[in-house]
mmCIF file of C-alpha atoms and ligand atoms in Angstrom:
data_model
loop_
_atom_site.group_PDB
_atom_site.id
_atom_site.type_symbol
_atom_site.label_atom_id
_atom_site.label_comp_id
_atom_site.label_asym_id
_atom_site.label_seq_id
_atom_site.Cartn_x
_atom_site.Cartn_y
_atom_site.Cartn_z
ATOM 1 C CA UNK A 1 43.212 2.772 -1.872
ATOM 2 C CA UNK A 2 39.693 1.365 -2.650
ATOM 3 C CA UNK A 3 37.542 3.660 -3.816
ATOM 4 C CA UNK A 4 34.195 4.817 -2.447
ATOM 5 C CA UNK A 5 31.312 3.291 -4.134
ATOM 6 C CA UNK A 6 27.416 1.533 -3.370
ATOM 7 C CA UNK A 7 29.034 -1.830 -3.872
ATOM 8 C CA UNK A 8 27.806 -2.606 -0.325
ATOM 9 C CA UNK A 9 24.162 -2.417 -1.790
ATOM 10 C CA UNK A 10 24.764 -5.407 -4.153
ATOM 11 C CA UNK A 11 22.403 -8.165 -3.447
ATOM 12 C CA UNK A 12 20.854 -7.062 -0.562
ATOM 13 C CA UNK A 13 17.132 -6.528 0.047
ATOM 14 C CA UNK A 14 15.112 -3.892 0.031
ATOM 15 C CA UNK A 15 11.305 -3.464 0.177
ATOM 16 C CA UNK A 16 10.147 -0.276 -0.747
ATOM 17 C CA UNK A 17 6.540 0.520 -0.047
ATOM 18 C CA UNK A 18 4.248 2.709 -2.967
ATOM 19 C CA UNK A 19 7.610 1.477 -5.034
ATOM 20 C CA UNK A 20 4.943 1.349 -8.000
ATOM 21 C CA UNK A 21 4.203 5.125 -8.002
ATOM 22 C CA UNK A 22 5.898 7.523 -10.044
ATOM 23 C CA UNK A 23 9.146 8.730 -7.259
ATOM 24 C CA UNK A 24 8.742 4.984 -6.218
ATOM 25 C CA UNK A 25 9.599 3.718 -10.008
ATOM 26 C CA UNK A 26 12.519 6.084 -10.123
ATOM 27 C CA UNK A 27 13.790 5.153 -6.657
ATOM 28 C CA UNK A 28 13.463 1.286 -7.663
ATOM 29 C CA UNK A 29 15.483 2.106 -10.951
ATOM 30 C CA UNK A 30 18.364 3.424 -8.429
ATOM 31 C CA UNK A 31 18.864 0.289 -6.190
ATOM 32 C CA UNK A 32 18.371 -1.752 -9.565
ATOM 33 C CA UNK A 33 20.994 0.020 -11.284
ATOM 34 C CA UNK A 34 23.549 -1.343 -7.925
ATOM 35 C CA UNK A 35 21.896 -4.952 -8.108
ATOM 36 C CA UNK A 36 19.729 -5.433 -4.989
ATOM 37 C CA UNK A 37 16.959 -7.671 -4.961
ATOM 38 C CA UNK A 38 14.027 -5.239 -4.600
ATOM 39 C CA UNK A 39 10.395 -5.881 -3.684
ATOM 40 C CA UNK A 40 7.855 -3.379 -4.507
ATOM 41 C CA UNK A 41 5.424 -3.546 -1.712
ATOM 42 C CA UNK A 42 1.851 -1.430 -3.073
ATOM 43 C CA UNK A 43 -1.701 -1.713 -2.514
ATOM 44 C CA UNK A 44 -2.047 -1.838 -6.427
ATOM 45 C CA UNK A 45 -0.233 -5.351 -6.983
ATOM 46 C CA UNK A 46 -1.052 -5.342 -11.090
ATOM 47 C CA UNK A 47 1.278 -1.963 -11.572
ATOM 48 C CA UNK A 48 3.722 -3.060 -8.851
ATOM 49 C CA UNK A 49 4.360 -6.659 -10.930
ATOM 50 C CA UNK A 50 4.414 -4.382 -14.446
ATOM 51 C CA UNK A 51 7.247 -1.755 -13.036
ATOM 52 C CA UNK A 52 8.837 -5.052 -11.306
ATOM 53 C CA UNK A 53 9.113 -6.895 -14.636
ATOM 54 C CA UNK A 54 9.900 -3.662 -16.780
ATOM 55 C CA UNK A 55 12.648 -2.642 -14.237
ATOM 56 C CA UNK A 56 13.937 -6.447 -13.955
ATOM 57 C CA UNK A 57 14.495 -6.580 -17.741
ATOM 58 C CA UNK A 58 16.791 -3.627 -17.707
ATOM 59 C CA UNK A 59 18.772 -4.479 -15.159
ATOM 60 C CA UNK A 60 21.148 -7.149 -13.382
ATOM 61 C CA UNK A 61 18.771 -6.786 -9.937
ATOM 62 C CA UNK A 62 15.973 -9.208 -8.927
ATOM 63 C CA UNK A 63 13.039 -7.182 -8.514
ATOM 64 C CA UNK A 64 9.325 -8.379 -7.535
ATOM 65 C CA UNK A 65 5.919 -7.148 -7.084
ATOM 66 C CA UNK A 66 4.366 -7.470 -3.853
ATOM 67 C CA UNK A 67 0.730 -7.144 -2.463
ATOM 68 C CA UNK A 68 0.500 -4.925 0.613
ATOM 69 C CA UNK A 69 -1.660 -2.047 2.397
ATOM 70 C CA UNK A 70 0.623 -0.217 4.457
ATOM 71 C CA UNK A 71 -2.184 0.687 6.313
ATOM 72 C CA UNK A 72 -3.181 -3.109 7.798
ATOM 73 C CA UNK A 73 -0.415 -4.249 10.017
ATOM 74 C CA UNK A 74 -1.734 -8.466 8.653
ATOM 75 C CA UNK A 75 -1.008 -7.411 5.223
ATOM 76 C CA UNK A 76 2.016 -6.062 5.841
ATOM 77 C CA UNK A 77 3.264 -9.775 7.305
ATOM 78 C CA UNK A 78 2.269 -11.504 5.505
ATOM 79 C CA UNK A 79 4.105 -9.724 2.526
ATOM 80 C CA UNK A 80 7.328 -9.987 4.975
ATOM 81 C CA UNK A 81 6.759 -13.625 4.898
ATOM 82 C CA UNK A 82 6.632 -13.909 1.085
ATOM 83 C CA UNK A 83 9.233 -11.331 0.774
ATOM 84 C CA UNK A 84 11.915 -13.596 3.431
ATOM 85 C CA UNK A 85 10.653 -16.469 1.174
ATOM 86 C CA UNK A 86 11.582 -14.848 -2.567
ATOM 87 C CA UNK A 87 14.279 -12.547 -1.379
ATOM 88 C CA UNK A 88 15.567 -13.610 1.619
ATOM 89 C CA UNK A 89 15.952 -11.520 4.789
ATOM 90 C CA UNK A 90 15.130 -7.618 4.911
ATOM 91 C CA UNK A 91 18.375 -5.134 4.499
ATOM 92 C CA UNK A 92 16.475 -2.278 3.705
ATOM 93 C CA UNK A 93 13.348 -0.274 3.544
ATOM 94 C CA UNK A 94 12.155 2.438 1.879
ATOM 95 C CA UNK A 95 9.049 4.098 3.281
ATOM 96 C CA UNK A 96 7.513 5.005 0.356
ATOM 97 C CA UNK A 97 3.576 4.988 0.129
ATOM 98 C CA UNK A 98 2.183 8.705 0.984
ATOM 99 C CA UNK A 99 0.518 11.501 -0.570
ATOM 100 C CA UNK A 100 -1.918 14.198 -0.213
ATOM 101 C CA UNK A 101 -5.714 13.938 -1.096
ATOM 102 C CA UNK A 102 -8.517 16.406 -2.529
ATOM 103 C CA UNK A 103 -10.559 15.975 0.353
ATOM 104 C CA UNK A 104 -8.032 17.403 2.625
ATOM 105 C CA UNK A 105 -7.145 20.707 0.323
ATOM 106 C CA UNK A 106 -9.104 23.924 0.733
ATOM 107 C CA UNK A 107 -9.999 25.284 -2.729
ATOM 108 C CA UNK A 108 -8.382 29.443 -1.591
ATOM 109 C CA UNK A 109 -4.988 29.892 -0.481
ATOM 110 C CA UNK A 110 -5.782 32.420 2.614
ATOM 111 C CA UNK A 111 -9.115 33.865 3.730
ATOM 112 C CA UNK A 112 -10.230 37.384 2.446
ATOM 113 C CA UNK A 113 -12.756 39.600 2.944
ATOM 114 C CA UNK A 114 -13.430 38.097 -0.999
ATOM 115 C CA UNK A 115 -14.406 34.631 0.250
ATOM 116 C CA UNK A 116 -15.139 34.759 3.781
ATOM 117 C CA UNK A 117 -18.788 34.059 2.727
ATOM 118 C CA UNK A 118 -17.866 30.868 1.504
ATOM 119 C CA UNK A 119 -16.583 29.148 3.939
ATOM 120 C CA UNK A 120 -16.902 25.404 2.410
ATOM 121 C CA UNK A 121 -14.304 26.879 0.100
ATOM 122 C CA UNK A 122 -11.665 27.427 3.546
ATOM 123 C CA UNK A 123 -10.479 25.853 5.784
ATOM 124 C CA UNK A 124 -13.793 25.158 7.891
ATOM 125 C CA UNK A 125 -14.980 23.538 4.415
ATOM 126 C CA UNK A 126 -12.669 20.288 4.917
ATOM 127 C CA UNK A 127 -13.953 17.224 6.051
ATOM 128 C CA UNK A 128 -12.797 14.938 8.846
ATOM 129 C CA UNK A 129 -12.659 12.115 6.562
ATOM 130 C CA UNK A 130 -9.642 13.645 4.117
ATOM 131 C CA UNK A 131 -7.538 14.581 6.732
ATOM 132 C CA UNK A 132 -7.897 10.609 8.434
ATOM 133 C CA UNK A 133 -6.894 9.783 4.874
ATOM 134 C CA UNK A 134 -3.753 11.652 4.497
ATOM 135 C CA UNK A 135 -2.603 11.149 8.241
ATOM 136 C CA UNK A 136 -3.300 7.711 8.054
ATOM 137 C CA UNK A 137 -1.179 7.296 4.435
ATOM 138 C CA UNK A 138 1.695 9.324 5.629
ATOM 139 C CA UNK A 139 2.333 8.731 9.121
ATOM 140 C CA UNK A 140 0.447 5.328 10.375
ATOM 141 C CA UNK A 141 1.573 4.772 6.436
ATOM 142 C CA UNK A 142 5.291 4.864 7.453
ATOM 143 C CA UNK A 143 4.894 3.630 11.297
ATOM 144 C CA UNK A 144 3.158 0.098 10.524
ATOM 145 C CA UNK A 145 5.595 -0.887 7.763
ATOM 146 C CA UNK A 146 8.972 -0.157 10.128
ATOM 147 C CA UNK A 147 7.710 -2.279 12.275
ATOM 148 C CA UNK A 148 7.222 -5.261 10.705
ATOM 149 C CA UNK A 149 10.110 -4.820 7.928
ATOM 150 C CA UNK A 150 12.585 -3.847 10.135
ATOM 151 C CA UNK A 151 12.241 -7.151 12.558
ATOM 152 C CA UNK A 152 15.417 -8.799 10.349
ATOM 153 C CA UNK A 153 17.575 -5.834 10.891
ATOM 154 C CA UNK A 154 16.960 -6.048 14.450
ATOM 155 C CA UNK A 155 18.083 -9.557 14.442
ATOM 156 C CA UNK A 156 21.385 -8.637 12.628
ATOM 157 C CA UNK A 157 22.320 -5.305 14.585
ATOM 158 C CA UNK A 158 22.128 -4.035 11.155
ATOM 159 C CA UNK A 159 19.822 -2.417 8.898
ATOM 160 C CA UNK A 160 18.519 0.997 7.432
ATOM 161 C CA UNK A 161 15.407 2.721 6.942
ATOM 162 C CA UNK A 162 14.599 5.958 4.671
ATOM 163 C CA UNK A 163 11.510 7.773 4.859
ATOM 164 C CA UNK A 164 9.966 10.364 2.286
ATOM 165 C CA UNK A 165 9.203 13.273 3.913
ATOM 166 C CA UNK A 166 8.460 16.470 1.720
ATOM 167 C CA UNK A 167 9.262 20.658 1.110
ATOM 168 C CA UNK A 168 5.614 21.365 3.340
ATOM 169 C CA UNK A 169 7.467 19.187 6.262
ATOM 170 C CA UNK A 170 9.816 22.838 7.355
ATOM 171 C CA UNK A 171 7.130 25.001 6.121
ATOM 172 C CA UNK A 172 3.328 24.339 5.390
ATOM 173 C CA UNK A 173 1.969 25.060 1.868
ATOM 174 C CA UNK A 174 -1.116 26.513 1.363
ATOM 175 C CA UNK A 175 -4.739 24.587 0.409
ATOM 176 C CA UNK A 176 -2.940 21.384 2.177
ATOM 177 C CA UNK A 177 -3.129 21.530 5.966
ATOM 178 C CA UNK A 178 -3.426 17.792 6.650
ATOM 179 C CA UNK A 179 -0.324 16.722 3.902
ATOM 180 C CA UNK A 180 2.093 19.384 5.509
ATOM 181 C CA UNK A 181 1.417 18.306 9.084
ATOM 182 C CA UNK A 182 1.358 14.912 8.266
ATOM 183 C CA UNK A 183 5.217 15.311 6.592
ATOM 184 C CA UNK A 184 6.169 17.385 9.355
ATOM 185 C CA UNK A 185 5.427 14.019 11.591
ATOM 186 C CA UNK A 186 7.569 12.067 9.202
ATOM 187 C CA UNK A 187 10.775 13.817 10.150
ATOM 188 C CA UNK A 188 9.733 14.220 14.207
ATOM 189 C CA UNK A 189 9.166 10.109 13.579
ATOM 190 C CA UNK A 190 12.580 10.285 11.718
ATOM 191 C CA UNK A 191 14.677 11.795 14.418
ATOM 192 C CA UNK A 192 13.160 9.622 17.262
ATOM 193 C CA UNK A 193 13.304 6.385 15.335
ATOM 194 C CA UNK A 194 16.966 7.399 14.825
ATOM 195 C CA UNK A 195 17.502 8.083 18.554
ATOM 196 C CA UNK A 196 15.808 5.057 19.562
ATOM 197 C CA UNK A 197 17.418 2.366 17.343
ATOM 198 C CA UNK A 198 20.984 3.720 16.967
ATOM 199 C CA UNK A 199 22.787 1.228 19.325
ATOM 200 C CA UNK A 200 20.728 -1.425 17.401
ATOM 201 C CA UNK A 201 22.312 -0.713 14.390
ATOM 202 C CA UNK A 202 19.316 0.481 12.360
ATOM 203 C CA UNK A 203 19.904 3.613 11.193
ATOM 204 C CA UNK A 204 16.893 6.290 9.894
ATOM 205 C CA UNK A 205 16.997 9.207 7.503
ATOM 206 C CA UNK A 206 14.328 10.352 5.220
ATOM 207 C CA UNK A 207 15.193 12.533 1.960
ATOM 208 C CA UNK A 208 12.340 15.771 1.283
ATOM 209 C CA UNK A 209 11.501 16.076 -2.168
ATOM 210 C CA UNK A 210 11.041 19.600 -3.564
ATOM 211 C CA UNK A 211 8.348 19.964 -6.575
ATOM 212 C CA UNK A 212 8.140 16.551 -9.102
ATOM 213 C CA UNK A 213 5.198 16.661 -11.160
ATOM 214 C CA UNK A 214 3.302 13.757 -10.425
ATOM 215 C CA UNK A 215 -0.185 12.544 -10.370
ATOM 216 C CA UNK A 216 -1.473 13.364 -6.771
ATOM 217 C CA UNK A 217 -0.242 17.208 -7.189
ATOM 218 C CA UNK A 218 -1.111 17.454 -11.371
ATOM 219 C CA UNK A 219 -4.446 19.320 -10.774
ATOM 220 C CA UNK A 220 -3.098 21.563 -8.338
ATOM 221 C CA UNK A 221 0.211 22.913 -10.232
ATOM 222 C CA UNK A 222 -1.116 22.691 -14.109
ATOM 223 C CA UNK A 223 -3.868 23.746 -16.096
ATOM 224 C CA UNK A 224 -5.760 20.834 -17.133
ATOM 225 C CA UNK A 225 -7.058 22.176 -20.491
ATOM 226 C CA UNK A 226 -3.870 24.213 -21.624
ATOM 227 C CA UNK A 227 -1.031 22.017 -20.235
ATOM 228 C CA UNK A 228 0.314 25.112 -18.767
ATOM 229 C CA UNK A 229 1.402 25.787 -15.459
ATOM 230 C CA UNK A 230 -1.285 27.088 -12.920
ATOM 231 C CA UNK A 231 -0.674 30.276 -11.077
ATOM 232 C CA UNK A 232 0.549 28.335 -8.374
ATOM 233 C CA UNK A 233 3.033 26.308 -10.831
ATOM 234 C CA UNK A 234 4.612 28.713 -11.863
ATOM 235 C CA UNK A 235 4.654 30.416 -7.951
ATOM 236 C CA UNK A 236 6.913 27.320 -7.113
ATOM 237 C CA UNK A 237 8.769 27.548 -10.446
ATOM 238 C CA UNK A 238 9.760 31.059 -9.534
ATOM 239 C CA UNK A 239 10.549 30.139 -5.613
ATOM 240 C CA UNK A 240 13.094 26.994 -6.954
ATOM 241 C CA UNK A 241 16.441 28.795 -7.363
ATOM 242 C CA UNK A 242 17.513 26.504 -9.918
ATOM 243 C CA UNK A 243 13.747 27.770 -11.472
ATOM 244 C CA UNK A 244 12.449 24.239 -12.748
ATOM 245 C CA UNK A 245 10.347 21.578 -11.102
ATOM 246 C CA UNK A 246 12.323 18.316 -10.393
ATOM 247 C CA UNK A 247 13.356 15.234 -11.943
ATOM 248 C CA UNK A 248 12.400 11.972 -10.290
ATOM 249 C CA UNK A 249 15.628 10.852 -11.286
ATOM 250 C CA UNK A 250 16.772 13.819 -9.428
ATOM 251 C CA UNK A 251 16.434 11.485 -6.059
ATOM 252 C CA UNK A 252 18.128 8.599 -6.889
ATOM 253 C CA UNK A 253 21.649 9.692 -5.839
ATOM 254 C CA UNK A 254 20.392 11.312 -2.144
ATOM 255 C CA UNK A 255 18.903 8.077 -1.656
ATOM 256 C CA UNK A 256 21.426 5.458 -2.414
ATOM 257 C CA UNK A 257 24.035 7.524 -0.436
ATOM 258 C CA UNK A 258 21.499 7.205 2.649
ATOM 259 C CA UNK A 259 20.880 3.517 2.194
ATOM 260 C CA UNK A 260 24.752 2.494 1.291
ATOM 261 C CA UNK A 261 27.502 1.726 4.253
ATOM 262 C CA UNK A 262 29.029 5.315 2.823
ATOM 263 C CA UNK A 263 26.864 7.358 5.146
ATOM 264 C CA UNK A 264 27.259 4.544 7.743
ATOM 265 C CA UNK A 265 27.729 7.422 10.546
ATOM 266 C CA UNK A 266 24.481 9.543 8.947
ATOM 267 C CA UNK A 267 20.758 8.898 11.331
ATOM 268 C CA UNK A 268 18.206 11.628 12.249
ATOM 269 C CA UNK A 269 18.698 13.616 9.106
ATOM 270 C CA UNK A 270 16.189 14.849 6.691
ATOM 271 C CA UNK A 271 17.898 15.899 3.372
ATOM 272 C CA UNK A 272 16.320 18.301 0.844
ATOM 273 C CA UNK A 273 16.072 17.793 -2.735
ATOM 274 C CA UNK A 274 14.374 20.573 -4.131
ATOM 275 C CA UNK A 275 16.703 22.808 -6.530
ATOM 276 C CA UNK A 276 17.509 25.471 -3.579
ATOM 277 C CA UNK A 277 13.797 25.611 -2.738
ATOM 278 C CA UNK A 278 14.430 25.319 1.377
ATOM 279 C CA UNK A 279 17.196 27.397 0.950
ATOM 280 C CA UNK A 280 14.961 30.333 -0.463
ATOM 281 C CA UNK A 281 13.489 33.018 1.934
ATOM 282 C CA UNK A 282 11.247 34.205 -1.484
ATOM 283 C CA UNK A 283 13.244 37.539 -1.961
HETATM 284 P P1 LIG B 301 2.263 8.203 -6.267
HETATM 285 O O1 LIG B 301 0.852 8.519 -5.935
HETATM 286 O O2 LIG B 301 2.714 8.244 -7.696
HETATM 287 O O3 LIG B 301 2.643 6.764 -5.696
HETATM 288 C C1 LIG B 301 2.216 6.310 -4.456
HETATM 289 C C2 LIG B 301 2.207 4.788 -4.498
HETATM 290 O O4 LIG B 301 1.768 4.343 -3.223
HETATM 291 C C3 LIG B 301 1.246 4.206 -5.539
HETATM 292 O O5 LIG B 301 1.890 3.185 -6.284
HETATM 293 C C4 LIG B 301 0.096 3.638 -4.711
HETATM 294 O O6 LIG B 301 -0.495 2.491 -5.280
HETATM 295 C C5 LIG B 301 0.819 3.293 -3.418
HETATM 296 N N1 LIG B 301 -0.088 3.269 -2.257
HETATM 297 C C6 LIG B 301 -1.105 4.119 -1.973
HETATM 298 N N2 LIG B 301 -1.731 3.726 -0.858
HETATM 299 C C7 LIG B 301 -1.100 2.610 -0.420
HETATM 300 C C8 LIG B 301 -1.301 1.726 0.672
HETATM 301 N N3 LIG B 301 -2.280 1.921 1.563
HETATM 302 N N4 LIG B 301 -0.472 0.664 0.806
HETATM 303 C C9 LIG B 301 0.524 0.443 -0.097
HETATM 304 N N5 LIG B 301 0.752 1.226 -1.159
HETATM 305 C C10 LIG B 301 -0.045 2.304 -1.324
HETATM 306 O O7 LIG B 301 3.134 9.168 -5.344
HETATM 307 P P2 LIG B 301 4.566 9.816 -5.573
HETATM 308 O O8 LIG B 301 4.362 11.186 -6.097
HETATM 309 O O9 LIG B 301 5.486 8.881 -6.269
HETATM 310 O O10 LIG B 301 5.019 10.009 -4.054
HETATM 311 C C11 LIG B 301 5.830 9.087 -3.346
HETATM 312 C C12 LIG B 301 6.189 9.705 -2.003
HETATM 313 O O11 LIG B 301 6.863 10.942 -2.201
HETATM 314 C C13 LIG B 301 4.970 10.043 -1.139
HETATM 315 O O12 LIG B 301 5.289 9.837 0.213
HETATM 316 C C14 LIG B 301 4.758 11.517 -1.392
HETATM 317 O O13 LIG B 301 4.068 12.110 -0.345
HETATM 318 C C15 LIG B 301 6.201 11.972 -1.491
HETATM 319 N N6 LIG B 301 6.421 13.262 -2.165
HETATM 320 C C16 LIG B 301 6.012 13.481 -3.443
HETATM 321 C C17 LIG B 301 6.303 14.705 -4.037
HETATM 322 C C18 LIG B 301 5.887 15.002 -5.455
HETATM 323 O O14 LIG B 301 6.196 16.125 -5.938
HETATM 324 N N7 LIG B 301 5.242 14.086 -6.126
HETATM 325 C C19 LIG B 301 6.995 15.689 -3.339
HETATM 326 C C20 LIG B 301 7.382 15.426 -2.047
HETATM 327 C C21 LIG B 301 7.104 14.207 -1.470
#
């Protein structure tokens, strides 16, 4: 009997978009470690070549840094073009340029009879302009990119795509309206991309991250003096069962299981990776 494994995932291609950031860089170390030939499609082009060449030189996979704003439909084809010419035809993509923004985070966590004077510390505080932003990363973010990278998949009845979608998808957190309702799009765009290209042979799945200390969420989740954890650190800390933030390498093996022929009956899910955090009613 042969046994289970990614071999499948040899040598194919896969773009992943914001593949320079820091989940990005461990997701690209996952489908180098089974030999694809990756392209790192990011807006920042000098940090996408450096993690392309640093990940290239570890590994048996081909791996390349490409320019592209997920945002501008022109850039994005013109990076398909040089990606088709470099790599050959699109396998795979991973949708994964997003994040939240300071603009579109109220400074208090609910409204008391404390603040209500200070209402540009609230809600009514935000401005129009972050919460563009963050829709516009997340959700036109992920739209504009399956439709241009998954054109070669259509052609060969056969492709995947995985989204990042996040813990404040199920459940909003507090200070960041526009971030949770932007994920929670991400796995309504999930299901009905599934529905829609399932007899095309393109299947879609996204993976939601619990807590990873990164560099868009630092300032909310440590003190920047001390090092420490902020009050609201150590609030998630103490609502992740397994009572730790994550790992980025903590996503690799969710996501080569959703890319690989072994979940070749799996579209429309959303799977958490959070240390028991979804799991957790807080009591
Ligand atoms: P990051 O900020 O480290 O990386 C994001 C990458 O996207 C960067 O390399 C950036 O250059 C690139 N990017 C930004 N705008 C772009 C654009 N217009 N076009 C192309 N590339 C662009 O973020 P991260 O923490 O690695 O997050 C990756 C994904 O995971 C995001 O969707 C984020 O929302 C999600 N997520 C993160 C966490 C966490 O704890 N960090 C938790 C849940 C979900």
């Amino acid at each position: 009997m042969k046994p289970i494994s990614f071999d499948d995932l040899k040598g194919k291609v896969c773009v992943i978009t914001g593949g320079a950031g820091v989940l990005g860089n461990a997701l690209v170390k996952a489908l180098a470690s089974v030999e694809m030939k990756i392209a790192i499609a990011d807006i920042n082009k000098e940090v996408a070549d450096a993690v392309a060449a640093e990940i290239a030189a570890e590994s048996n996979a081909t791996v390349i840094g490409i320019e592209a704003n997920v945002l501008d439909k022109a850039s994005l084809e013109k990076a398909k073009l040089e990606i088709n010419e470099k790599l050959g035809e699109i396998d795979i993509l991973i949708n994964g340029a997003g994040g939240n923004s300071p603009q579109a985070t109220t400074k208090v966590e609910q409204m008391t009879e404390e603040n209500i004077d200070k209402l540009e510390d609230t809600f009514y505080g935000l401005e129009m302009e972050g919460f563009d932003k963050v829709f516009a990363l997340n959700f036109k973010g992920t739209l504009l990119p399956t439709m241009v990278f998954t054109k070669d998949m259509l052609k060969k009845r056969k492709g995947v795509v995985l989204n990042i979608s996040s813990m404040n998808s199920y459940k909003p957190l507090t200070k960041i309206p526009a971030y949770s309702a932007a994920k929670a799009s991400i796995n309504n765009l999930t299901q009905w991309l599934a529905v829609h290209l399932a007899k095309v042979g393109i299947r879609v799945n996204a993976i939601a991250p619990g807590f990873f200390i990164t560099n868009q969420n630092r300032f909310l989740v440590t003190d920047e003096k001390t090092g420490n954890f902020s009050p609201r650190g150590q609030k998630i800390v103490n609502n992740t069962p397994m009572g730790k933030f994550g790992d980025p390498e903590d996503l690799q093996g969710a996501t080569l299981f959703l890319i690989s022929d072994v979940s070749s009956f799996v579209t429309g899910v959303i799977i958490p990776v959070d240390g028991g955090y979804s799991a957790f009613g807080g009591v």
